[in-house]
């Protein structure tokens, strides 16, 4: 059985309506949700989804330009696990993030901060037999987002997980330890307090490489009482 499936009974999930996160007010459902059963084709196909249909893996996000991107180089690694702590291999892990100045390469991002021509902010790997993944990237910056007066998003990396098919996609965010913006951020605040810590990575000296890059570990648990909160309900 493919364990990469959304569990709506997971109490760690944020509600679809959270007034502090302003955009959830107009877009959240006002009527009871209708469950649409997934067929075998939706959750098991296509074969070799991650290897055959997606673009080539990008493990090192600092090697996509003609030179080195600006900012602090970091390593982010971890494992994708099921509710019993078992690895989930062959999971497509995609990440996207802003650059060190807090700017995305997106036409709608007009934040008054510089773009980095040597950094796209996009990475993509497939987990190994032990459910492991690893990226080299630049630590993202905080940025304003106009949700309310003086609103700033904490530094974060977006994670998208695909199982055996398109219908198994899950999305979450990874934060960094010690960031004071987490506690006042409405998006993070929409997640129940006891589950919010599961979205925060931990510094790891064993992942850190001498004189080169600090390392952070972010394990994603798909189900159960220790599940990582997902954005699928927002």
PDB file of C-alpha atoms in Angstrom:
ATOM      1  CA  UNK A   1       0.000   0.000   0.000  1.00  0.00           C
ATOM      2  CA  UNK A   2       1.299   3.454  -0.900  1.00  0.00           C
ATOM      3  CA  UNK A   3       1.627   5.361   2.374  1.00  0.00           C
ATOM      4  CA  UNK A   4       1.929   8.781   0.701  1.00  0.00           C
ATOM      5  CA  UNK A   5      -1.730   9.708   1.082  1.00  0.00           C
ATOM      6  CA  UNK A   6      -3.486  12.542   2.840  1.00  0.00           C
ATOM      7  CA  UNK A   7      -5.273  11.644   6.065  1.00  0.00           C
ATOM      8  CA  UNK A   8      -8.005  14.238   6.813  1.00  0.00           C
ATOM      9  CA  UNK A   9      -8.449  12.837  10.323  1.00  0.00           C
ATOM     10  CA  UNK A  10      -4.936  13.992  11.219  1.00  0.00           C
ATOM     11  CA  UNK A  11      -5.352  16.481  14.075  1.00  0.00           C
ATOM     12  CA  UNK A  12      -2.047  18.153  13.233  1.00  0.00           C
ATOM     13  CA  UNK A  13      -3.518  19.627  10.049  1.00  0.00           C
ATOM     14  CA  UNK A  14      -4.325  23.348   9.953  1.00  0.00           C
ATOM     15  CA  UNK A  15      -7.994  24.273   9.415  1.00  0.00           C
ATOM     16  CA  UNK A  16      -9.090  25.405   5.961  1.00  0.00           C
ATOM     17  CA  UNK A  17     -10.367  28.656   7.515  1.00  0.00           C
ATOM     18  CA  UNK A  18      -7.978  30.581   9.759  1.00  0.00           C
ATOM     19  CA  UNK A  19      -8.937  34.298   9.850  1.00  0.00           C
ATOM     20  CA  UNK A  20      -5.436  35.381  10.841  1.00  0.00           C
ATOM     21  CA  UNK A  21      -4.259  34.007   7.500  1.00  0.00           C
ATOM     22  CA  UNK A  22      -6.347  36.449   5.480  1.00  0.00           C
ATOM     23  CA  UNK A  23      -6.477  34.653   2.129  1.00  0.00           C
ATOM     24  CA  UNK A  24      -8.110  31.582   3.720  1.00  0.00           C
ATOM     25  CA  UNK A  25     -11.275  33.642   4.346  1.00  0.00           C
ATOM     26  CA  UNK A  26     -12.380  33.954   0.695  1.00  0.00           C
ATOM     27  CA  UNK A  27     -11.001  30.629  -0.498  1.00  0.00           C
ATOM     28  CA  UNK A  28     -12.051  28.232   2.260  1.00  0.00           C
ATOM     29  CA  UNK A  29     -15.138  26.039   1.605  1.00  0.00           C
ATOM     30  CA  UNK A  30     -18.479  27.117   3.058  1.00  0.00           C
ATOM     31  CA  UNK A  31     -20.258  23.809   2.508  1.00  0.00           C
ATOM     32  CA  UNK A  32     -19.576  20.252   3.575  1.00  0.00           C
ATOM     33  CA  UNK A  33     -16.816  18.642   1.531  1.00  0.00           C
ATOM     34  CA  UNK A  34     -17.685  15.877  -0.902  1.00  0.00           C
ATOM     35  CA  UNK A  35     -15.390  12.862  -0.814  1.00  0.00           C
ATOM     36  CA  UNK A  36     -14.327  11.626  -4.257  1.00  0.00           C
ATOM     37  CA  UNK A  37     -12.940   8.084  -4.026  1.00  0.00           C
ATOM     38  CA  UNK A  38      -9.614   7.600  -5.764  1.00  0.00           C
ATOM     39  CA  UNK A  39      -9.277   4.845  -8.290  1.00  0.00           C
ATOM     40  CA  UNK A  40      -6.341   2.456  -8.579  1.00  0.00           C
ATOM     41  CA  UNK A  41      -5.090   4.381 -11.610  1.00  0.00           C
ATOM     42  CA  UNK A  42      -4.902   7.672  -9.693  1.00  0.00           C
ATOM     43  CA  UNK A  43      -2.849   6.352  -6.785  1.00  0.00           C
ATOM     44  CA  UNK A  44      -0.576   3.868  -8.533  1.00  0.00           C
ATOM     45  CA  UNK A  45       0.260   5.365 -11.913  1.00  0.00           C
ATOM     46  CA  UNK A  46       2.103   6.109 -13.999  1.00  0.00           C
ATOM     47  CA  UNK A  47       4.872   3.540 -13.503  1.00  0.00           C
ATOM     48  CA  UNK A  48       8.244   5.055 -12.508  1.00  0.00           C
ATOM     49  CA  UNK A  49       6.519   8.410 -12.134  1.00  0.00           C
ATOM     50  CA  UNK A  50       9.476  10.144 -10.500  1.00  0.00           C
ATOM     51  CA  UNK A  51      12.151   8.837 -12.844  1.00  0.00           C
ATOM     52  CA  UNK A  52      10.352   8.961 -16.190  1.00  0.00           C
ATOM     53  CA  UNK A  53       7.974  11.921 -16.173  1.00  0.00           C
ATOM     54  CA  UNK A  54       9.658  14.593 -14.081  1.00  0.00           C
ATOM     55  CA  UNK A  55      12.689  16.632 -15.013  1.00  0.00           C
ATOM     56  CA  UNK A  56      16.214  15.542 -14.100  1.00  0.00           C
ATOM     57  CA  UNK A  57      17.094  15.510 -10.385  1.00  0.00           C
ATOM     58  CA  UNK A  58      18.580  18.689  -8.907  1.00  0.00           C
ATOM     59  CA  UNK A  59      20.467  17.836  -5.723  1.00  0.00           C
ATOM     60  CA  UNK A  60      22.731  20.896  -5.594  1.00  0.00           C
ATOM     61  CA  UNK A  61      20.710  24.084  -5.995  1.00  0.00           C
ATOM     62  CA  UNK A  62      23.869  26.190  -5.839  1.00  0.00           C
ATOM     63  CA  UNK A  63      25.117  24.879  -9.206  1.00  0.00           C
ATOM     64  CA  UNK A  64      22.369  26.061 -11.521  1.00  0.00           C
ATOM     65  CA  UNK A  65      23.943  29.309 -12.687  1.00  0.00           C
ATOM     66  CA  UNK A  66      27.228  30.527 -14.098  1.00  0.00           C
ATOM     67  CA  UNK A  67      28.598  31.301 -10.644  1.00  0.00           C
ATOM     68  CA  UNK A  68      27.949  30.831  -6.953  1.00  0.00           C
ATOM     69  CA  UNK A  69      24.694  32.254  -5.564  1.00  0.00           C
ATOM     70  CA  UNK A  70      24.849  34.850  -2.812  1.00  0.00           C
ATOM     71  CA  UNK A  71      24.095  33.741   0.734  1.00  0.00           C
ATOM     72  CA  UNK A  72      24.844  31.106   3.329  1.00  0.00           C
ATOM     73  CA  UNK A  73      25.293  27.647   1.822  1.00  0.00           C
ATOM     74  CA  UNK A  74      23.437  24.942   3.767  1.00  0.00           C
ATOM     75  CA  UNK A  75      22.676  21.234   3.511  1.00  0.00           C
ATOM     76  CA  UNK A  76      19.118  19.991   4.086  1.00  0.00           C
ATOM     77  CA  UNK A  77      18.578  16.266   4.435  1.00  0.00           C
ATOM     78  CA  UNK A  78      16.151  13.859   6.021  1.00  0.00           C
ATOM     79  CA  UNK A  79      13.893  10.880   5.544  1.00  0.00           C
ATOM     80  CA  UNK A  80      10.305  10.328   4.448  1.00  0.00           C
ATOM     81  CA  UNK A  81       8.641   7.955   6.934  1.00  0.00           C
ATOM     82  CA  UNK A  82       5.260   6.315   7.424  1.00  0.00           C
ATOM     83  CA  UNK A  83       3.286   6.225  10.676  1.00  0.00           C
ATOM     84  CA  UNK A  84       5.363   3.301  11.963  1.00  0.00           C
ATOM     85  CA  UNK A  85       8.700   4.920  11.258  1.00  0.00           C
ATOM     86  CA  UNK A  86       9.329   2.854   8.134  1.00  0.00           C
ATOM     87  CA  UNK A  87      11.067   4.526   5.189  1.00  0.00           C
ATOM     88  CA  UNK A  88       9.042   5.445   2.114  1.00  0.00           C
ATOM     89  CA  UNK A  89      11.367   4.927  -0.865  1.00  0.00           C
ATOM     90  CA  UNK A  90      10.947   6.307  -4.391  1.00  0.00           C
ATOM     91  CA  UNK A  91       9.170   9.426  -3.147  1.00  0.00           C
ATOM     92  CA  UNK A  92       9.620  12.474  -5.366  1.00  0.00           C
ATOM     93  CA  UNK A  93      10.727  15.361  -3.143  1.00  0.00           C
ATOM     94  CA  UNK A  94      10.531  18.782  -4.766  1.00  0.00           C
ATOM     95  CA  UNK A  95      11.501  21.989  -2.976  1.00  0.00           C
ATOM     96  CA  UNK A  96      11.206  25.664  -3.792  1.00  0.00           C
ATOM     97  CA  UNK A  97      12.279  28.743  -1.885  1.00  0.00           C
ATOM     98  CA  UNK A  98      13.228  32.395  -2.125  1.00  0.00           C
ATOM     99  CA  UNK A  99      16.835  33.530  -2.313  1.00  0.00           C
ATOM    100  CA  UNK A 100      18.955  34.880   0.535  1.00  0.00           C
ATOM    101  CA  UNK A 101      17.375  38.329   0.122  1.00  0.00           C
ATOM    102  CA  UNK A 102      13.831  36.982   0.406  1.00  0.00           C
ATOM    103  CA  UNK A 103      12.915  37.174  -3.291  1.00  0.00           C
ATOM    104  CA  UNK A 104      11.321  34.494  -5.481  1.00  0.00           C
ATOM    105  CA  UNK A 105      11.835  34.240  -9.223  1.00  0.00           C
ATOM    106  CA  UNK A 106       8.179  34.876  -9.974  1.00  0.00           C
ATOM    107  CA  UNK A 107       6.498  37.705 -11.845  1.00  0.00           C
ATOM    108  CA  UNK A 108       4.101  38.330  -8.960  1.00  0.00           C
ATOM    109  CA  UNK A 109       6.916  38.729  -6.446  1.00  0.00           C
ATOM    110  CA  UNK A 110       7.695  42.437  -6.567  1.00  0.00           C
ATOM    111  CA  UNK A 111       9.355  42.604  -3.149  1.00  0.00           C
ATOM    112  CA  UNK A 112      12.014  45.334  -3.154  1.00  0.00           C
ATOM    113  CA  UNK A 113      14.919  42.915  -2.902  1.00  0.00           C
ATOM    114  CA  UNK A 114      17.439  41.770  -5.517  1.00  0.00           C
ATOM    115  CA  UNK A 115      17.109  38.666  -7.636  1.00  0.00           C
ATOM    116  CA  UNK A 116      20.084  36.318  -7.817  1.00  0.00           C
ATOM    117  CA  UNK A 117      20.921  35.267 -11.397  1.00  0.00           C
ATOM    118  CA  UNK A 118      22.712  32.200 -10.072  1.00  0.00           C
ATOM    119  CA  UNK A 119      19.861  30.862  -7.962  1.00  0.00           C
ATOM    120  CA  UNK A 120      16.490  29.519  -9.137  1.00  0.00           C
ATOM    121  CA  UNK A 121      15.339  28.238  -5.747  1.00  0.00           C
ATOM    122  CA  UNK A 122      14.181  24.896  -7.159  1.00  0.00           C
ATOM    123  CA  UNK A 123      15.326  21.354  -6.365  1.00  0.00           C
ATOM    124  CA  UNK A 124      14.100  17.833  -7.043  1.00  0.00           C
ATOM    125  CA  UNK A 125      15.221  14.374  -5.919  1.00  0.00           C
ATOM    126  CA  UNK A 126      13.815  10.867  -5.438  1.00  0.00           C
ATOM    127  CA  UNK A 127      14.277   9.205  -2.058  1.00  0.00           C
ATOM    128  CA  UNK A 128      16.512   6.146  -1.873  1.00  0.00           C
ATOM    129  CA  UNK A 129      15.666   2.718  -0.449  1.00  0.00           C
ATOM    130  CA  UNK A 130      15.917   4.144   3.092  1.00  0.00           C
ATOM    131  CA  UNK A 131      13.609   7.048   2.309  1.00  0.00           C
ATOM    132  CA  UNK A 132      16.490   9.537   2.400  1.00  0.00           C
ATOM    133  CA  UNK A 133      16.877  12.785   0.475  1.00  0.00           C
ATOM    134  CA  UNK A 134      19.547  15.506   0.451  1.00  0.00           C
ATOM    135  CA  UNK A 135      19.798  19.022  -0.996  1.00  0.00           C
ATOM    136  CA  UNK A 136      22.517  21.658  -1.058  1.00  0.00           C
ATOM    137  CA  UNK A 137      21.015  25.133  -1.160  1.00  0.00           C
ATOM    138  CA  UNK A 138      21.207  28.689   0.169  1.00  0.00           C
ATOM    139  CA  UNK A 139      19.484  29.642   3.407  1.00  0.00           C
ATOM    140  CA  UNK A 140      16.378  31.638   2.424  1.00  0.00           C
ATOM    141  CA  UNK A 141      15.679  35.085   3.782  1.00  0.00           C
ATOM    142  CA  UNK A 142      12.575  36.438   5.469  1.00  0.00           C
ATOM    143  CA  UNK A 143      10.242  38.599   3.367  1.00  0.00           C
ATOM    144  CA  UNK A 144       7.161  40.842   3.769  1.00  0.00           C
ATOM    145  CA  UNK A 145       3.856  39.439   2.513  1.00  0.00           C
ATOM    146  CA  UNK A 146       1.139  42.055   3.173  1.00  0.00           C
ATOM    147  CA  UNK A 147      -1.158  39.772   5.167  1.00  0.00           C
ATOM    148  CA  UNK A 148      -1.354  42.527   7.784  1.00  0.00           C
ATOM    149  CA  UNK A 149       0.700  45.549   8.850  1.00  0.00           C
ATOM    150  CA  UNK A 150       4.405  44.741   9.152  1.00  0.00           C
ATOM    151  CA  UNK A 151       3.870  41.073   8.263  1.00  0.00           C
ATOM    152  CA  UNK A 152       7.021  39.035   7.596  1.00  0.00           C
ATOM    153  CA  UNK A 153       7.287  35.374   6.718  1.00  0.00           C
ATOM    154  CA  UNK A 154       9.942  33.399   8.594  1.00  0.00           C
ATOM    155  CA  UNK A 155      12.701  31.771   6.545  1.00  0.00           C
ATOM    156  CA  UNK A 156      11.282  28.575   5.088  1.00  0.00           C
ATOM    157  CA  UNK A 157      11.551  26.000   2.325  1.00  0.00           C
ATOM    158  CA  UNK A 158       8.479  24.565   0.607  1.00  0.00           C
ATOM    159  CA  UNK A 159       8.323  20.780   0.235  1.00  0.00           C
ATOM    160  CA  UNK A 160       6.179  18.852  -2.248  1.00  0.00           C
ATOM    161  CA  UNK A 161       5.994  15.065  -1.973  1.00  0.00           C
ATOM    162  CA  UNK A 162       4.720  12.714  -4.665  1.00  0.00           C
ATOM    163  CA  UNK A 163       4.136   9.013  -4.109  1.00  0.00           C
ATOM    164  CA  UNK A 164       3.372   6.629  -6.945  1.00  0.00           C
ATOM    165  CA  UNK A 165       1.109   9.034  -8.826  1.00  0.00           C
ATOM    166  CA  UNK A 166      -0.228  12.564  -9.214  1.00  0.00           C
ATOM    167  CA  UNK A 167      -3.087  12.073  -6.745  1.00  0.00           C
ATOM    168  CA  UNK A 168      -0.713  11.405  -3.853  1.00  0.00           C
ATOM    169  CA  UNK A 169       0.834  14.877  -3.630  1.00  0.00           C
ATOM    170  CA  UNK A 170       1.402  16.404  -0.189  1.00  0.00           C
ATOM    171  CA  UNK A 171       2.793  19.875   0.565  1.00  0.00           C
ATOM    172  CA  UNK A 172       4.406  21.311   3.682  1.00  0.00           C
ATOM    173  CA  UNK A 173       6.939  23.924   4.791  1.00  0.00           C
ATOM    174  CA  UNK A 174      10.202  23.582   6.671  1.00  0.00           C
ATOM    175  CA  UNK A 175      11.297  26.281   9.111  1.00  0.00           C
ATOM    176  CA  UNK A 176      14.623  26.880  10.813  1.00  0.00           C
ATOM    177  CA  UNK A 177      15.303  26.535  14.547  1.00  0.00           C
ATOM    178  CA  UNK A 178      15.397  29.670  16.666  1.00  0.00           C
ATOM    179  CA  UNK A 179      13.538  31.910  14.198  1.00  0.00           C
ATOM    180  CA  UNK A 180      11.469  34.446  16.222  1.00  0.00           C
ATOM    181  CA  UNK A 181       9.118  35.051  13.279  1.00  0.00           C
ATOM    182  CA  UNK A 182       7.624  31.551  13.522  1.00  0.00           C
ATOM    183  CA  UNK A 183       5.598  32.373  16.632  1.00  0.00           C
ATOM    184  CA  UNK A 184       3.993  35.455  15.061  1.00  0.00           C
ATOM    185  CA  UNK A 185       3.443  34.055  11.560  1.00  0.00           C
ATOM    186  CA  UNK A 186      -0.246  33.354  10.768  1.00  0.00           C
ATOM    187  CA  UNK A 187       0.571  30.501   8.366  1.00  0.00           C
ATOM    188  CA  UNK A 188       2.648  28.674  10.959  1.00  0.00           C
ATOM    189  CA  UNK A 189       0.152  29.790  13.600  1.00  0.00           C
ATOM    190  CA  UNK A 190      -2.680  28.022  11.775  1.00  0.00           C
ATOM    191  CA  UNK A 191      -1.054  24.729  12.756  1.00  0.00           C
ATOM    192  CA  UNK A 192      -1.908  23.479  16.281  1.00  0.00           C
ATOM    193  CA  UNK A 193       0.866  24.505  18.680  1.00  0.00           C
ATOM    194  CA  UNK A 194       1.866  20.976  19.694  1.00  0.00           C
ATOM    195  CA  UNK A 195       2.305  20.009  16.021  1.00  0.00           C
ATOM    196  CA  UNK A 196       4.062  23.162  14.828  1.00  0.00           C
ATOM    197  CA  UNK A 197       7.454  21.970  16.077  1.00  0.00           C
ATOM    198  CA  UNK A 198       7.319  19.124  13.536  1.00  0.00           C
ATOM    199  CA  UNK A 199       7.683  21.729  10.797  1.00  0.00           C
ATOM    200  CA  UNK A 200      10.936  23.039  12.278  1.00  0.00           C
ATOM    201  CA  UNK A 201      14.191  21.455  11.135  1.00  0.00           C
ATOM    202  CA  UNK A 202      17.018  20.767  13.555  1.00  0.00           C
ATOM    203  CA  UNK A 203      20.651  21.678  13.248  1.00  0.00           C
ATOM    204  CA  UNK A 204      22.805  18.573  12.846  1.00  0.00           C
ATOM    205  CA  UNK A 205      26.581  18.579  13.236  1.00  0.00           C
ATOM    206  CA  UNK A 206      26.891  15.225  11.470  1.00  0.00           C
ATOM    207  CA  UNK A 207      25.172  16.650   8.381  1.00  0.00           C
ATOM    208  CA  UNK A 208      27.345  19.765   8.574  1.00  0.00           C
ATOM    209  CA  UNK A 209      30.465  19.650   6.390  1.00  0.00           C
ATOM    210  CA  UNK A 210      33.706  21.086   7.758  1.00  0.00           C
ATOM    211  CA  UNK A 211      34.493  24.613   6.507  1.00  0.00           C
ATOM    212  CA  UNK A 212      31.789  24.335   3.849  1.00  0.00           C
ATOM    213  CA  UNK A 213      28.139  24.277   4.998  1.00  0.00           C
ATOM    214  CA  UNK A 214      25.909  23.932   8.060  1.00  0.00           C
ATOM    215  CA  UNK A 215      23.522  20.994   7.996  1.00  0.00           C
ATOM    216  CA  UNK A 216      19.839  20.730   8.926  1.00  0.00           C
ATOM    217  CA  UNK A 217      17.696  17.613   9.226  1.00  0.00           C
ATOM    218  CA  UNK A 218      14.005  17.588   8.363  1.00  0.00           C
ATOM    219  CA  UNK A 219      12.212  14.245   8.557  1.00  0.00           C
ATOM    220  CA  UNK A 220       8.683  14.070   7.163  1.00  0.00           C
ATOM    221  CA  UNK A 221       6.212  11.676   8.810  1.00  0.00           C
ATOM    222  CA  UNK A 222       3.201  11.029   6.605  1.00  0.00           C
ATOM    223  CA  UNK A 223       0.599   9.740   9.042  1.00  0.00           C
ATOM    224  CA  UNK A 224      -0.204   9.054  12.656  1.00  0.00           C
ATOM    225  CA  UNK A 225       0.091  11.099  15.831  1.00  0.00           C
ATOM    226  CA  UNK A 226       3.584  12.317  14.887  1.00  0.00           C
ATOM    227  CA  UNK A 227       2.611  13.311  11.342  1.00  0.00           C
ATOM    228  CA  UNK A 228       4.169  16.382   9.810  1.00  0.00           C
ATOM    229  CA  UNK A 229       1.473  19.041   9.268  1.00  0.00           C
ATOM    230  CA  UNK A 230       0.527  19.442   5.618  1.00  0.00           C
ATOM    231  CA  UNK A 231      -0.993  22.367   3.723  1.00  0.00           C
ATOM    232  CA  UNK A 232      -3.563  20.335   1.816  1.00  0.00           C
ATOM    233  CA  UNK A 233      -6.452  21.744   3.832  1.00  0.00           C
ATOM    234  CA  UNK A 234      -5.393  25.393   3.454  1.00  0.00           C
TER     235      UNK A 234
END
